XYZ file of C-alpha atoms in Angstrom:
399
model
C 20.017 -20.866 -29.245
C 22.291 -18.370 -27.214
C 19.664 -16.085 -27.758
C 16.993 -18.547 -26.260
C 18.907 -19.396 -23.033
C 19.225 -16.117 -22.475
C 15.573 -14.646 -22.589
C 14.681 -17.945 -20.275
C 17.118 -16.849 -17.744
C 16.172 -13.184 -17.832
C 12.564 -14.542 -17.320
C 13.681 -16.366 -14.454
C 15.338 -13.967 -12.841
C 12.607 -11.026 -12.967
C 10.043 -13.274 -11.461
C 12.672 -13.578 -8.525
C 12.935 -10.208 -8.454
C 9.281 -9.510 -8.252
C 9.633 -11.977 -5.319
C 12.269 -10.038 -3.460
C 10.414 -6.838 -3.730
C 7.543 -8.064 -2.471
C 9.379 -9.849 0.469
C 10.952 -6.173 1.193
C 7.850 -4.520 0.882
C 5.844 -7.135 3.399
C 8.755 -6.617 5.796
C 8.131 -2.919 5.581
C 4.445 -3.454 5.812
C 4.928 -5.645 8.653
C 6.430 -2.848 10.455
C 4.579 0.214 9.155
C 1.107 -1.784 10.565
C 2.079 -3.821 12.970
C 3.200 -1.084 15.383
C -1.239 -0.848 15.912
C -1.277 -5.116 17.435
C 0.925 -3.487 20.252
C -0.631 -0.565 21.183
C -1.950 -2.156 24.533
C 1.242 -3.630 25.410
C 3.124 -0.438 24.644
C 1.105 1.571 27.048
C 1.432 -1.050 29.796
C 5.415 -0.958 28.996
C 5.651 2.912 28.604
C 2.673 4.143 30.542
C 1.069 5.797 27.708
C -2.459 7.614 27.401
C -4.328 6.413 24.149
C -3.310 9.870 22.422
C 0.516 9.435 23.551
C 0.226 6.351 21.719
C -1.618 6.890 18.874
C 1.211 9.555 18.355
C 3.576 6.436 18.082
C 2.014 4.274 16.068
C 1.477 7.555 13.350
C 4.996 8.226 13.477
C 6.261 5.688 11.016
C 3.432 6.755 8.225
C 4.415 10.515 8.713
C 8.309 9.451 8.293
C 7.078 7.484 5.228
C 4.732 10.644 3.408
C 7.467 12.968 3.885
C 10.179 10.548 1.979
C 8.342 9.161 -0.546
C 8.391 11.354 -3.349
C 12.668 11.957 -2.610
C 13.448 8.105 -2.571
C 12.000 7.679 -5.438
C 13.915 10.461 -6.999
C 17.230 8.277 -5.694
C 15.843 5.177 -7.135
C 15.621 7.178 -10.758
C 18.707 8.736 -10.333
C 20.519 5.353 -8.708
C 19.008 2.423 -9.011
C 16.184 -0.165 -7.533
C 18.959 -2.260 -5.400
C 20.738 0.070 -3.905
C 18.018 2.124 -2.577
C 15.712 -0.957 -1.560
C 18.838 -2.050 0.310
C 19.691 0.821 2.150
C 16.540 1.746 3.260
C 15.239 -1.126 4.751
C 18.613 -2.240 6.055
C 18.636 1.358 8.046
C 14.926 0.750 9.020
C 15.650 -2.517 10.327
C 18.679 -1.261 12.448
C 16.404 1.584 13.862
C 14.236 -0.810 14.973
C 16.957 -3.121 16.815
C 18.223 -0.271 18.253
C 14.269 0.822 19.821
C 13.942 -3.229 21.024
C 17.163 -3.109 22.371
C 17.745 0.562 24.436
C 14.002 0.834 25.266
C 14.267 4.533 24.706
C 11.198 6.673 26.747
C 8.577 8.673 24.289
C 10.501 11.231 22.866
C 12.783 8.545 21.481
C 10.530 5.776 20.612
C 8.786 8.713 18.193
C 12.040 10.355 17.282
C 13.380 6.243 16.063
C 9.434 5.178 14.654
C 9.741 8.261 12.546
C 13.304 7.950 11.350
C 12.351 3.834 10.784
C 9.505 4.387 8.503
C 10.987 7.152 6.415
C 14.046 5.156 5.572
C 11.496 2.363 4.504
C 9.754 4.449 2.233
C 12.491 3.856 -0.066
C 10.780 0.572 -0.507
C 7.304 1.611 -2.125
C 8.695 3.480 -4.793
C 12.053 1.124 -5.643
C 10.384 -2.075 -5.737
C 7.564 0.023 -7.965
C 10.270 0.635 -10.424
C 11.808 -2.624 -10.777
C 8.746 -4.026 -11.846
C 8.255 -1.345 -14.515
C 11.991 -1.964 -15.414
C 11.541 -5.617 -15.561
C 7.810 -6.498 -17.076
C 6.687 -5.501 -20.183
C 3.666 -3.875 -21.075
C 1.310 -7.061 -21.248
C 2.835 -8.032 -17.793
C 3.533 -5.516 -15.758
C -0.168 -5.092 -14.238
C -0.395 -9.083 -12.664
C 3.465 -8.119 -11.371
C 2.698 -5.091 -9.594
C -0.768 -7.294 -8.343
C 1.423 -9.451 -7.350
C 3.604 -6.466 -5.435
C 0.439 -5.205 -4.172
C -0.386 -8.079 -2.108
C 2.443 -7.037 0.602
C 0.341 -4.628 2.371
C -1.996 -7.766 3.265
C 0.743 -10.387 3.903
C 2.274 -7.531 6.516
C -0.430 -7.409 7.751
C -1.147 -10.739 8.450
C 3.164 -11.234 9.302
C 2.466 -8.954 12.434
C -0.700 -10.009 13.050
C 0.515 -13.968 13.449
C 4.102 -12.812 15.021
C 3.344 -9.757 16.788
C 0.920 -10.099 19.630
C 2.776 -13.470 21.512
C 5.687 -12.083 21.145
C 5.043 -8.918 23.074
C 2.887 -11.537 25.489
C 6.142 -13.257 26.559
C 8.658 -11.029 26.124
C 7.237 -7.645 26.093
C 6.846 -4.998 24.056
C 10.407 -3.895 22.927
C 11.457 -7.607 22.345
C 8.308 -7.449 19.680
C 9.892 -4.888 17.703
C 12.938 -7.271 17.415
C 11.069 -9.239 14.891
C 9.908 -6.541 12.212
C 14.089 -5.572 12.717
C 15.391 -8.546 12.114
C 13.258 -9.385 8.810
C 14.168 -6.114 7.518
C 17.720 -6.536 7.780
C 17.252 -10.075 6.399
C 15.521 -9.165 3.613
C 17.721 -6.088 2.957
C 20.907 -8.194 2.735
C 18.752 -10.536 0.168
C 18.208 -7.754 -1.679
C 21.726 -6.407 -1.998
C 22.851 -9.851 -2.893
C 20.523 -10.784 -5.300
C 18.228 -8.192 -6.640
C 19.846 -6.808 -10.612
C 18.588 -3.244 -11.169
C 16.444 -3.300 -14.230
C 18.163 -2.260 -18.148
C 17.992 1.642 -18.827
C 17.879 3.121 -21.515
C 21.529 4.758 -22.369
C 22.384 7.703 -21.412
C 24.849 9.563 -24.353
C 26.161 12.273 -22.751
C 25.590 15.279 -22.866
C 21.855 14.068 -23.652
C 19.292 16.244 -23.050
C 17.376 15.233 -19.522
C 13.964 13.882 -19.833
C 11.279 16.454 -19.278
C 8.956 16.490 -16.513
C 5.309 14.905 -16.945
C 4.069 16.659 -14.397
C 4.365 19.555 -17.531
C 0.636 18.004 -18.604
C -2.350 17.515 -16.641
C -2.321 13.465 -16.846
C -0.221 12.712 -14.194
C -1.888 15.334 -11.467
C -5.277 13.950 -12.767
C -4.763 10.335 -11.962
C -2.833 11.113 -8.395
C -5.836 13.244 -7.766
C -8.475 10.251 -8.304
C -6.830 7.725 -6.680
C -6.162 9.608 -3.840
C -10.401 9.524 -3.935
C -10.469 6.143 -4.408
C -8.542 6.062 -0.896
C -11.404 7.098 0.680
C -14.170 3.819 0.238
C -11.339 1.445 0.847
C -10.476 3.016 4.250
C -14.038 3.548 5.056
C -14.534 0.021 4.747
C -11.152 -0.598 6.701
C -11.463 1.631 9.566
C -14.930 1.482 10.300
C -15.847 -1.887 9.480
C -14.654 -3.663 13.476
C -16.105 -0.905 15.185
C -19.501 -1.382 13.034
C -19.732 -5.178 13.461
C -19.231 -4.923 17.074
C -21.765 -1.932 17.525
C -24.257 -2.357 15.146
C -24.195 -6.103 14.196
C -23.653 -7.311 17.769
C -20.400 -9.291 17.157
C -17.886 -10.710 19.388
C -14.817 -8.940 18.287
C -13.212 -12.222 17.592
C -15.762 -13.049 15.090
C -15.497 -10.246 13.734
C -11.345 -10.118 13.483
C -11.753 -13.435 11.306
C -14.750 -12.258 9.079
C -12.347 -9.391 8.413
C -9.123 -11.708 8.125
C -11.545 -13.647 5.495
C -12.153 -10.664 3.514
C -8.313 -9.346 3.522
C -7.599 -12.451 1.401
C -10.109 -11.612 -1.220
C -8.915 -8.486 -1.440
C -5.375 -9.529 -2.246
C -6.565 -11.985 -4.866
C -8.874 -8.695 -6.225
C -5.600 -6.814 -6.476
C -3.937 -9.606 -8.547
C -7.465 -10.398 -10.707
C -7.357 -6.436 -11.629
C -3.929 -6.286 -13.017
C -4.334 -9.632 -15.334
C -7.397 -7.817 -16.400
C -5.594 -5.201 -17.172
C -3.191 -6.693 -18.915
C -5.568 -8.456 -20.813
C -7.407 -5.121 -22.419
C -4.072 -3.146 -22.560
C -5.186 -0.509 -20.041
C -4.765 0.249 -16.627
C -7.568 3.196 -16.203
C -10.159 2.025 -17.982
C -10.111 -0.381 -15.974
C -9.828 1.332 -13.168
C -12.759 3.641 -14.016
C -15.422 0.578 -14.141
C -13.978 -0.342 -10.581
C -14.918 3.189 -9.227
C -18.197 2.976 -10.796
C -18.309 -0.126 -8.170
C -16.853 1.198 -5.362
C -19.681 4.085 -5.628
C -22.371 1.277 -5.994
C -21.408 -0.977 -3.270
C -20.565 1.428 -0.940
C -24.566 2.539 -1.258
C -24.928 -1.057 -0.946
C -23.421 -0.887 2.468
C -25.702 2.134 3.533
C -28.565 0.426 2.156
C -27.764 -2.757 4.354
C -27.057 -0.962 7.613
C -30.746 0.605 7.091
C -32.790 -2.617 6.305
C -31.260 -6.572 6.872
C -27.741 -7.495 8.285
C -27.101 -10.181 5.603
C -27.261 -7.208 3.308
C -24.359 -5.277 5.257
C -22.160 -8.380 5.447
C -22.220 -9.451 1.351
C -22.061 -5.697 0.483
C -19.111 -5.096 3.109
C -17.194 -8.245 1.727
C -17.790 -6.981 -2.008
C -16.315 -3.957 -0.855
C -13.192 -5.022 0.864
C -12.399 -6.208 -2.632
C -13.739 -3.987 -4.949
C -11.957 -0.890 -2.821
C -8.746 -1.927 -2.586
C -8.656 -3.414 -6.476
C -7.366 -0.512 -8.416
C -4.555 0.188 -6.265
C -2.138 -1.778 -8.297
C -3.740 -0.110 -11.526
C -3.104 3.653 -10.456
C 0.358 2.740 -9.319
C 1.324 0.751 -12.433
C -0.335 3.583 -14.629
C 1.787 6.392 -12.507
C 5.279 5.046 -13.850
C 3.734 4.358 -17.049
C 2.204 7.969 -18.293
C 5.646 9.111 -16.081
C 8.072 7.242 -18.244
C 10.809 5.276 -17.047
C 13.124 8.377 -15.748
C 10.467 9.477 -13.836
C 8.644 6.695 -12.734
C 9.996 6.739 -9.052
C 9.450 9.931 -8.420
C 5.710 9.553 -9.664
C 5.252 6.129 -7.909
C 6.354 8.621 -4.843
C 3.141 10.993 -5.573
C 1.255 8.113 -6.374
C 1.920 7.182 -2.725
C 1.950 9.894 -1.099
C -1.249 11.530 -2.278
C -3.153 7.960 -1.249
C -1.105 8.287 2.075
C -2.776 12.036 2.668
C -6.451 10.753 1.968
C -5.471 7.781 3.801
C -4.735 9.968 6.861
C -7.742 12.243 6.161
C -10.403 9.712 5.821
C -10.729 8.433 9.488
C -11.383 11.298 11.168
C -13.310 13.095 9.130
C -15.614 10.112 8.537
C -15.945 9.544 11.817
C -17.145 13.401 12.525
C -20.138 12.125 10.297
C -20.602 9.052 11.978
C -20.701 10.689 15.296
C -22.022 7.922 17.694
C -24.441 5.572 15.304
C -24.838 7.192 11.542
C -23.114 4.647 9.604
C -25.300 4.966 6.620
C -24.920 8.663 5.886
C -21.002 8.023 6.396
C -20.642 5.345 3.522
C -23.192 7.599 1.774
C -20.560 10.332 1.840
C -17.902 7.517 1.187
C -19.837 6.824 -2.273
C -18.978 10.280 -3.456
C -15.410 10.507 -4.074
C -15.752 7.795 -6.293
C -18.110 9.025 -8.519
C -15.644 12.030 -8.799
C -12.775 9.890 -9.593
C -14.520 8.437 -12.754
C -14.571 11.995 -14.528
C -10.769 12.646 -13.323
C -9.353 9.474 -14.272
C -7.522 10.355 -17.515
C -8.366 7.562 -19.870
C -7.911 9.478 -23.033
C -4.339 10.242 -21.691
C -3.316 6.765 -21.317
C -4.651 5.879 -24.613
C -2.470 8.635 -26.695
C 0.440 7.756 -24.486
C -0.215 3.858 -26.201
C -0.776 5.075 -29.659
């Protein structure tokens, strides 16, 4: 009976958990990409040029790639809590401190950089909780369920930021992403139990490093190509609606809004499916075997009838941004638990370097109108991530 009670409340208290990472991680989304909703009122504030600004709003993701991979090395060494707590609570300050002393340039990079490398420490903590907390025939709908933050920031700033600047201005904007850091940072620190470990005798030999075999290298290598469709799709898709397809950009803000939300439920359908066959990369395989094909389907639909374009740019706004969860769950699980942070931190930061990559060098094949060859090219990296997912690792790792 004691026994009973017990396991119920343990169950309880992981799924609140779960909840409180993913309210720390949309708080740090909210921030990390919301900073782009007020890029027009930020150069009307500060007098930017568009390259002065764009240098802001890339500060907080090159804080974050730097500081990955070393907060999750706290997290192993420390725990979940503390490092969830810290870091947000120090981003959320940093971003008080920019609403509040309205520094010039040099300072509004110096604090956007500091802000989003201290909440880094969120992508790879709240990561490891889950893998502390869920078992194996869970843990793929809980990090789904994780993975829906980067949408829900999105849509956080989206909602909150723009009025906010509109009355009050741009620094009073930044007030909000602060203050629901800081909020959720105490929550964590109240509430959030770091997950059992496995004891430690001492004198115990340290586990050795993964990144000893090719597995782990393999599958941060082929997500980081799976990267490349998804922000194909995200990056280009305004800019082609508006010049190609002829829409208002307000239309074309909601068709994308639309689509957002089917990706988030694609994130959470891939990890119950997941769970469901006992594998994260075979899984993951099949979905970039789809990625390739309906990113041709985009190509194809740019060269012969719009309603082509718009089902195959929907399909892909799901199907690209699906097996995010599964590399990232798969990451701490060929890792092991004492090493899981630090290879949810490579996880992240390789997908943060194609991330960066993709843009630009898509858009030097797009030049002013070749959309087609682009998502042609996008179709590739794909196909090359099916032969370097390691599938045969993950299954000996099982046995």
């Amino acid at each position: 009976m004691g026994h009973a009670v017990a396991a119920g409340t343990q169950s309880k208290r992981r799924w609140g958990i779960l909840a409180l990472g993913l309210a720390a991680q949309t708080a740090s989304c909210s921030f990390l990409y919301g900073i782009p909703f007020l890029v027009s009122r930020m150069r009307e504030a500060e007098g930017l040029t568009l390259a002065q600004a764009g240098a802001v709003v890339a500060a907080p993701s090159i804080g974050l790639l730097f500081t990955l991979i070393a907060w999750g090395a706290v997290a192993d060494r420390y725990g979940e809590r503390l490092v969830m707590a810290i870091g947000l609570g120090v981003s959320g300050i940093l971003l008080l401190v920019t609403g509040i002393a309205a520094p010039p340039l040099p300072g509004l990079f110096a604090l956007f950089l500091l802000a989003g490398a201290s909440t880094a420490s969120v992508n790879a903590a709240s990561g490891r909780a889950v893998m502390g907390w869920f078992g194996v025939r869970e843990r793929g709908i809980a990090m789904g369920i994780r993975q829906t933050a980067q949408p829900l920031g999105v849509g956080v700033a989206a909602l909150a930021l723009p009025p906010l600047a509109q009355r009050w201005g741009f620094h009073a904007a930044l007030l909000f992403p602060g203050v629901f850091a800081l909020v959720v940072a105490v929550l964590v620190a109240w509430l959030v139990l770091d997950p059992p470990r496995p004891g430690r005798a001492s004198g115990a030999p340290k586990a050795a490093s993964p990144y000893r075999k090719p597995a782990l290298w393999r599958l941060h290598g082929a997500s980081a190509l799976l990267v490349v469709p998804q922000f194909a799709v995200s990056a280009f898709a305004p800019v082609y609606l508006e010049s190609k397809q002829h829409w208002d950009p307000l239309a074309a803000g909601w068709f994308l809004a639309g689509v957002q939300v089917l990706g988030a439920l694609g994130r959470l359908g891939s990890g119950y499916w997941s769970d469901r066959v006992g594998s994260r990369l075979r899984p993951m395989r099949l979905l970039a075997v789809a990625a390739a094909a309906v990113m041709l389907l985009v190509a194809v639909g740019d060269a012969t009838w719009p309603w082509v374009v718009l089902l195959a740019l929907a399909l892909a706004a799901v199907i690209t941004v699906a097996d995010n969860g599964l590399g990232f769950t798969a990451s701490a699980e060929l890792a092991g638990i004492s090493w899981a942070g630090r290879a949810m931190g490579a996880q992240n930061t390789a997908q943060n370097l194609a991330a960066s990559l993709t843009p630009p060098l898509l858009g030097l094949v797009i030049g002013d109108s070749r959309y087609a060859p682009a998502f042609c090219v996008a179709a590739i990296f794909p196909v090359l991530a099916v032969g370097l997912t390691p599938v045969k690792a993950e299954e000996a790792a099982r046995e």
